[in-house]
Tab-separated table of C-alpha atoms in Angstrom:
chain	number	residue	atom	x	y	z
A	43	MET	CA	27.315	17.126	9.525
A	44	THR	CA	23.646	17.585	10.412
A	45	GLU	CA	21.481	18.566	7.461
A	46	SER	CA	19.907	21.984	7.961
A	47	CYS	CA	16.232	22.460	7.212
A	48	HIS	CA	14.390	25.758	7.088
A	49	ILE	CA	10.692	25.517	7.943
A	50	PRO	CA	8.616	28.404	6.505
A	51	GLU	CA	6.575	30.249	9.105
A	52	ALA	CA	3.447	29.948	6.952
A	53	LEU	CA	3.832	26.151	6.997
A	54	LEU	CA	4.148	26.168	10.777
A	55	ALA	CA	1.109	28.420	11.062
A	56	ALA	CA	-0.934	25.953	9.013
A	57	LEU	CA	0.103	23.117	11.336
A	58	ARG	CA	-0.600	25.137	14.461
A	59	ASP	CA	-4.097	25.887	13.179
A	60	ALA	CA	-4.718	22.353	11.926
A	61	ARG	CA	-7.658	20.361	13.191
A	62	HIS	CA	-6.595	17.180	11.345
A	63	VAL	CA	-3.234	16.351	9.760
A	64	CYS	CA	-2.930	13.489	7.269
A	65	VAL	CA	0.545	12.094	6.528
A	66	LEU	CA	1.538	9.761	3.690
A	67	THR	CA	4.961	8.110	3.950
A	68	GLY	CA	6.876	6.167	1.342
A	69	ALA	CA	10.051	4.191	0.777
A	70	GLY	CA	12.317	7.196	1.310
A	71	VAL	CA	11.483	7.219	5.015
A	72	SER	CA	12.399	3.567	5.501
A	73	ALA	CA	15.498	3.885	3.307
A	74	GLU	CA	16.973	6.244	5.896
A	75	SER	CA	16.866	3.344	8.375
A	76	GLY	CA	18.610	1.074	5.890
A	77	VAL	CA	15.550	-0.877	4.749
A	78	PRO	CA	16.208	-2.125	1.211
A	79	THR	CA	13.571	-1.424	-1.411
A	80	PHE	CA	11.871	-4.361	-3.116
A	81	ARG	CA	14.359	-4.191	-5.987
A	82	GLU	CA	17.351	-3.778	-3.673
A	83	ALA	CA	16.243	-6.871	-1.766
A	84	GLN	CA	16.625	-8.872	-4.971
A	85	ASP	CA	20.330	-9.165	-4.335
A	86	GLY	CA	22.815	-11.967	-3.905
A	87	LEU	CA	21.054	-15.307	-3.986
A	88	TRP	CA	17.862	-13.633	-5.215
A	89	ALA	CA	19.302	-11.644	-8.111
A	90	ASP	CA	18.303	-14.211	-10.729
A	91	HIS	CA	14.687	-14.555	-9.639
A	92	ASP	CA	11.929	-12.835	-11.588
A	93	PRO	CA	9.874	-10.520	-9.307
A	94	LEU	CA	6.778	-12.320	-10.565
A	95	GLN	CA	8.123	-15.483	-8.926
A	96	LEU	CA	8.438	-13.761	-5.572
A	97	ALA	CA	5.574	-11.277	-5.378
A	98	THR	CA	2.483	-12.546	-7.163
A	99	PRO	CA	-0.225	-14.994	-6.074
A	100	GLU	CA	0.631	-17.178	-9.061
A	101	GLY	CA	4.318	-17.271	-8.179
A	102	PHE	CA	3.484	-18.123	-4.582
A	103	LEU	CA	1.181	-20.994	-5.516
A	104	SER	CA	3.751	-22.430	-7.908
A	105	ASP	CA	6.513	-22.499	-5.267
A	106	PRO	CA	5.427	-21.394	-1.776
A	107	GLU	CA	8.658	-22.582	-0.163
A	108	LEU	CA	10.745	-20.350	-2.441
A	109	VAL	CA	8.551	-17.308	-1.759
A	110	TRP	CA	8.533	-17.930	1.976
A	111	SER	CA	12.316	-18.284	2.090
A	112	TRP	CA	12.668	-14.863	0.436
A	113	TYR	CA	10.188	-13.194	2.760
A	114	ARG	CA	11.796	-14.720	5.851
A	115	TRP	CA	15.114	-13.337	4.644
A	116	ARG	CA	13.500	-9.903	4.171
A	117	ARG	CA	11.976	-10.090	7.663
A	118	GLU	CA	15.406	-10.768	9.116
A	119	LEU	CA	16.864	-7.763	7.276
A	120	VAL	CA	14.124	-5.409	8.484
A	121	ALA	CA	14.225	-6.727	12.050
A	122	GLU	CA	17.855	-5.585	12.304
A	123	VAL	CA	17.161	-1.899	11.553
A	124	GLU	CA	15.756	0.763	13.872
A	125	PRO	CA	13.247	3.601	13.448
A	126	ASN	CA	14.990	6.790	12.389
A	127	PRO	CA	14.339	10.429	13.425
A	128	ALA	CA	11.564	10.736	10.837
A	129	HIS	CA	9.634	7.817	12.329
A	130	LEU	CA	10.158	9.127	15.843
A	131	GLY	CA	9.290	12.673	14.828
A	132	LEU	CA	5.996	11.669	13.246
A	133	ALA	CA	5.020	9.863	16.454
A	134	GLU	CA	5.843	13.050	18.350
A	135	LEU	CA	3.938	15.196	15.851
A	136	ALA	CA	0.808	13.185	16.627
A	137	GLU	CA	1.050	14.484	20.197
A	138	LEU	CA	1.246	18.109	19.031
A	139	VAL	CA	-1.845	18.283	16.816
A	140	PRO	CA	-5.493	17.511	17.639
A	141	ARG	CA	-5.658	14.602	15.213
A	142	LEU	CA	-3.128	12.884	12.952
A	143	THR	CA	-3.790	10.093	10.470
A	144	LEU	CA	-0.676	8.248	9.294
A	145	VAL	CA	-0.873	6.344	6.008
A	146	THR	CA	2.212	4.403	4.929
A	147	GLN	CA	3.220	2.614	1.758
A	148	ASN	CA	5.896	0.798	3.774
A	149	VAL	CA	5.427	-2.711	5.154
A	150	ASP	CA	8.181	-2.737	7.773
A	151	CYS	CA	6.340	-1.711	11.010
A	152	LEU	CA	8.944	0.956	11.766
A	153	HIS	CA	6.248	3.573	12.375
A	154	GLN	CA	4.634	1.322	14.972
A	155	ARG	CA	7.998	0.580	16.566
A	156	ALA	CA	8.581	4.344	16.817
A	157	GLY	CA	5.332	4.797	18.741
A	158	SER	CA	2.768	5.666	16.063
A	159	THR	CA	-0.648	4.087	16.546
A	160	ASP	CA	-3.512	3.198	14.217
A	161	VAL	CA	-1.190	3.249	11.190
A	162	ILE	CA	-2.995	2.664	7.891
A	163	GLU	CA	-0.868	0.169	5.951
A	164	PHE	CA	-1.487	0.700	2.248
A	165	HIS	CA	0.618	-2.244	1.110
A	166	GLY	CA	0.149	-4.570	4.044
A	167	ASN	CA	2.537	-5.764	6.724
A	168	LEU	CA	5.701	-7.763	6.131
A	169	PHE	CA	5.383	-9.476	9.512
A	170	ALA	CA	1.747	-10.560	9.177
A	171	ASP	CA	0.745	-14.104	8.201
A	172	LEU	CA	-2.494	-14.440	6.239
A	173	CYS	CA	-4.609	-17.403	5.185
A	174	PHE	CA	-4.302	-17.429	1.396
A	175	ASP	CA	-7.951	-18.355	0.876
A	176	GLU	CA	-9.638	-16.252	3.558
A	177	ARG	CA	-7.116	-13.339	3.770
A	178	ARG	CA	-7.383	-13.217	7.554
A	179	ALA	CA	-4.528	-13.106	10.035
A	180	VAL	CA	-3.421	-16.458	11.453
A	181	ASP	CA	-0.765	-17.856	13.767
A	182	CYS	CA	1.386	-20.495	12.138
A	183	ASP	CA	4.553	-22.503	12.667
A	184	ALA	CA	7.453	-20.159	11.939
A	185	ASP	CA	9.697	-23.119	11.131
A	186	ASP	CA	7.370	-24.622	8.530
A	187	PRO	CA	8.834	-23.981	5.044
A	188	ALA	CA	5.294	-23.645	3.632
A	189	PRO	CA	2.888	-23.073	6.552
A	190	THR	CA	-0.817	-23.818	6.338
A	191	CYS	CA	-3.851	-22.259	7.978
A	192	PRO	CA	-4.716	-23.972	11.277
A	193	SER	CA	-8.444	-23.494	10.554
A	194	CYS	CA	-8.942	-24.451	6.921
A	195	GLY	CA	-5.662	-26.009	5.815
A	196	ALA	CA	-5.017	-23.496	3.033
A	197	LEU	CA	-1.546	-22.141	2.467
A	198	VAL	CA	-0.460	-19.206	4.612
A	199	ARG	CA	1.092	-16.229	2.798
A	200	PRO	CA	2.999	-13.102	3.842
A	201	GLY	CA	0.655	-10.211	4.612
A	202	VAL	CA	1.826	-7.833	1.878
A	203	VAL	CA	0.132	-6.588	-1.282
A	204	TRP	CA	1.597	-8.309	-4.327
A	205	PHE	CA	1.762	-7.234	-7.958
A	206	GLY	CA	-1.686	-7.326	-9.533
A	207	GLU	CA	-3.501	-7.204	-6.180
A	208	ALA	CA	-5.783	-4.431	-5.001
A	209	ILE	CA	-5.011	-2.207	-2.043
A	210	PRO	CA	-7.024	-3.490	0.963
A	211	GLU	CA	-10.461	-1.900	0.886
A	212	ASP	CA	-10.369	-0.752	4.497
A	213	ALA	CA	-7.005	0.971	3.955
A	214	LEU	CA	-8.382	2.735	0.881
A	215	ASP	CA	-11.555	3.845	2.634
A	216	LEU	CA	-9.786	5.119	5.752
A	217	SER	CA	-7.038	6.950	3.877
A	218	PHE	CA	-9.387	8.562	1.358
A	219	ALA	CA	-11.657	9.683	4.199
A	220	ALA	CA	-8.686	11.186	6.055
A	221	ALA	CA	-7.444	12.998	2.953
A	222	SER	CA	-10.922	14.419	2.403
A	223	ASP	CA	-11.241	15.598	6.001
A	224	CYS	CA	-7.748	16.929	6.796
A	225	ASP	CA	-6.711	20.559	6.652
A	226	VAL	CA	-2.979	19.797	6.314
A	227	PHE	CA	-1.559	16.982	4.176
A	228	LEU	CA	2.095	15.880	4.310
A	229	SER	CA	3.684	13.679	1.652
A	230	VAL	CA	6.949	12.348	3.094
A	231	GLY	CA	9.608	10.332	1.286
A	232	THR	CA	7.419	9.277	-1.613
A	233	SER	CA	7.422	10.111	-5.314
A	234	SER	CA	3.719	11.049	-5.261
A	235	LEU	CA	3.447	9.440	-8.689
A	236	VAL	CA	1.985	5.981	-8.080
A	237	TYR	CA	-1.769	5.748	-7.696
A	238	PRO	CA	-3.925	5.305	-5.720
A	239	ALA	CA	-1.581	6.612	-2.975
A	240	ALA	CA	-0.597	9.616	-5.096
A	241	GLY	CA	-4.263	10.538	-5.324
A	242	LEU	CA	-4.451	11.316	-1.614
A	243	ALA	CA	-2.701	14.667	-2.087
A	244	ASP	CA	-5.126	15.508	-4.898
A	245	ILE	CA	-8.102	14.700	-2.688
A	246	ALA	CA	-6.715	16.798	0.162
A	247	ARG	CA	-6.004	19.733	-2.163
A	248	GLN	CA	-9.483	19.580	-3.689
A	249	ASN	CA	-10.975	19.776	-0.199
A	250	GLY	CA	-8.994	22.874	0.743
A	251	ALA	CA	-6.086	21.345	2.675
A	252	VAL	CA	-2.622	22.879	2.774
A	253	THR	CA	-0.314	20.369	1.068
A	254	ILE	CA	3.345	19.808	1.945
A	255	GLU	CA	5.971	17.638	0.268
A	256	ILE	CA	9.127	16.490	2.070
A	257	ASN	CA	11.531	14.788	-0.303
A	258	PRO	CA	15.158	15.420	-1.365
A	259	GLU	CA	13.972	14.848	-4.947
A	260	PRO	CA	10.592	16.615	-5.148
A	261	SER	CA	7.887	15.435	-7.501
A	262	ARG	CA	6.299	17.723	-10.054
A	263	ASN	CA	3.007	17.726	-8.223
A	264	ASP	CA	1.420	20.970	-7.129
A	265	PHE	CA	2.209	21.193	-3.392
A	266	ASP	CA	1.821	24.406	-1.428
A	267	PHE	CA	5.162	23.860	0.332
A	268	VAL	CA	8.121	21.749	-0.739
A	269	LEU	CA	11.006	20.913	1.605
A	270	GLU	CA	13.898	19.475	-0.388
A	271	ASN	CA	15.278	17.550	2.569
A	272	LYS	CA	15.447	14.011	3.831
A	273	ALA	CA	12.610	13.117	6.152
A	274	GLY	CA	15.064	12.445	8.995
A	275	ALA	CA	16.090	16.113	8.919
A	276	ALA	CA	12.809	17.800	8.007
A	277	ILE	CA	10.431	16.054	10.398
A	278	PRO	CA	12.499	16.679	13.575
A	279	ALA	CA	13.029	20.306	12.496
A	280	LEU	CA	9.309	20.708	11.960
A	281	VAL	CA	8.470	19.160	15.335
A	282	SER	CA	11.107	21.250	17.100
A	283	SER	CA	9.743	24.444	15.539
A	284	LEU	CA	6.188	23.562	16.538
A	285	SER	CA	7.257	22.805	20.087
A	286	SER	CA	9.152	26.053	20.606
């Protein structure tokens, strides 16, 4: 049965009048495609490993082959899933408004695969390879159990943000600027509790934006509109209503 989703007319009016829409997406959007969360991915062979072994710089340096084997396994899992109606709908929404900035806490590239462009990746990219020392993208031997940078010889690491690491400065700057400038802000499939991402809604609200939360389990934050639906139902319904 298809989940029904009522879109308030006042919400649609705000989107129709919007000059700039900023969207923040979280794990709930990817979960609808079957992407396991970080904790869910610690299953089977990985259940006994401390997260600090698998997702910290210190853990990586102590056993890069172990960390790489886990991330290759995660890449294989994510590569098997497809963008869902929420991903596709957000790409379509970008065609219906003058400007849309998409910020994601997800690392799976599903937004890009759905057709979204210029995605701001708050927590990095699962499929990127970075020089550990210089933090720049590199091409390396996919079969090497612990690849090294072709330029400097340093270890190559997965391109995600690990525990204890800062959000990339360019992602912070771009997302904070978008939240400050937008006149409609959508929080989709995220708890809106973990900072600094949760602060984007606050910034948008303080600058006069209409704020919207889409989540089957809404947060306690002060949004102007709350749709208690899964993103895969709410986003297509929203796009359909705007298009009609």
